[in-house]
Phi, psi and omega in degrees: 000050182296338186248021182301131180085355180276157182235124189237152171231126179242116178281145182062044189262017184269345183204170174056224182299318181299317179295319178297320178295314181301314180295321182292317178298320177294320179298334179265008169115356185273148163281139190227127168256146176233153167252156177211155184261323190221316192273092179297320181295317180296319178298320180296324178294320178295316178302314180298320179296320179293316180295328177295338177274001179086015181253160173283147181216153181207134175246131185234123177286125180202126177273122184291352173278351185249104184301320180296324179293322178295313179301317180295321180294318179299316179295317180298317179296316181295319180292324180293323184257354182082022180139175178225128178257333186226124172244124176246110177275091187252326188303138180197164175232160180232115176236121181240133177192146173299155189303326182289343179252355182279112184280161175298325178296320178295317178299312182295321179295318179298315181291324180296315184279314189277335187236312181292317183301316176299321176300315179297317182296319179297313179301320183287329185278339188302321177296344184252001187241129181254193180301140184089002179294157181231128173240124186227129178254147171259110181260231179192149173294346176285357169292343187245353181204159175233084188284348180209160180288164174091007187252015189304311183294313182295311180302315181297319180294321182284327172296320177297320178302312182298316182287324176303311183287330174297316180294320179297334179298328176289317181297323190259355178303319179298341178267003179074024180253128177266150183222121183217170179232142169250125182253097177288154165265208179298121186233134187287095177226176179293337177284332184212070186292148179293347177256010185284173186292339181256005187293320185300318179295321180292318179296322181297335180277351180270153175276335179272350176071036180202158168287156168275174176242158175305326179294330176300317181290319180299325179297317179295319179296316180299322177296312181296333179280348188271166176299332181298337183261024186299335181257010179256117176204151179073026183232167176234130181255125178276129173232078193223024179055026177082017180296329181261011182292000000 
């Protein structure tokens, strides 16, 4: 119960990595709000799981392409719980296409969801977060490499996420708030299943010879959110089965 009494907001917390993070933070004692874009049923299941652990839970519909919706969601979560101690910028999209086929709309959507939305969420949460606060972004090991063509928009957005949060760690250090990034590698979710058509190539690039799981990422986030990580800020942790080794 390292996070007992803490209040968390996880964006994109209705499925995959976000849902695993929400459940893990609750299991360690935190009350957890999540945002979701479309799946009301999936969000309700996460809420039910959190409440079954004896914690408070809240699901808020918010499109990460809409800055006003993000700001409203951050405020709603803080008002419901009386503040926010942990912000996890998890929501993201993946659009892959060679540059000649990558539209401006695809580029703008990727940047809006993957990079602009976390910036908006951080600005919105600061009035509700005090000393000891934790801000954690979910990036990607593709922030550090381009193993195949067609990843320009996604890679750029995830590299931006890591540097944004590294820079914010300097801005927020005087307030006693740590800011870090977790960079997953190939992780077994519905967006990128370990049994999918591209899985064999991804596994071949890892040194451990396996996909990660959402719980692997949630473990790293829970650690960074905990008191044990009080001296860790401005860094990015790779959880990628050795793909970037």
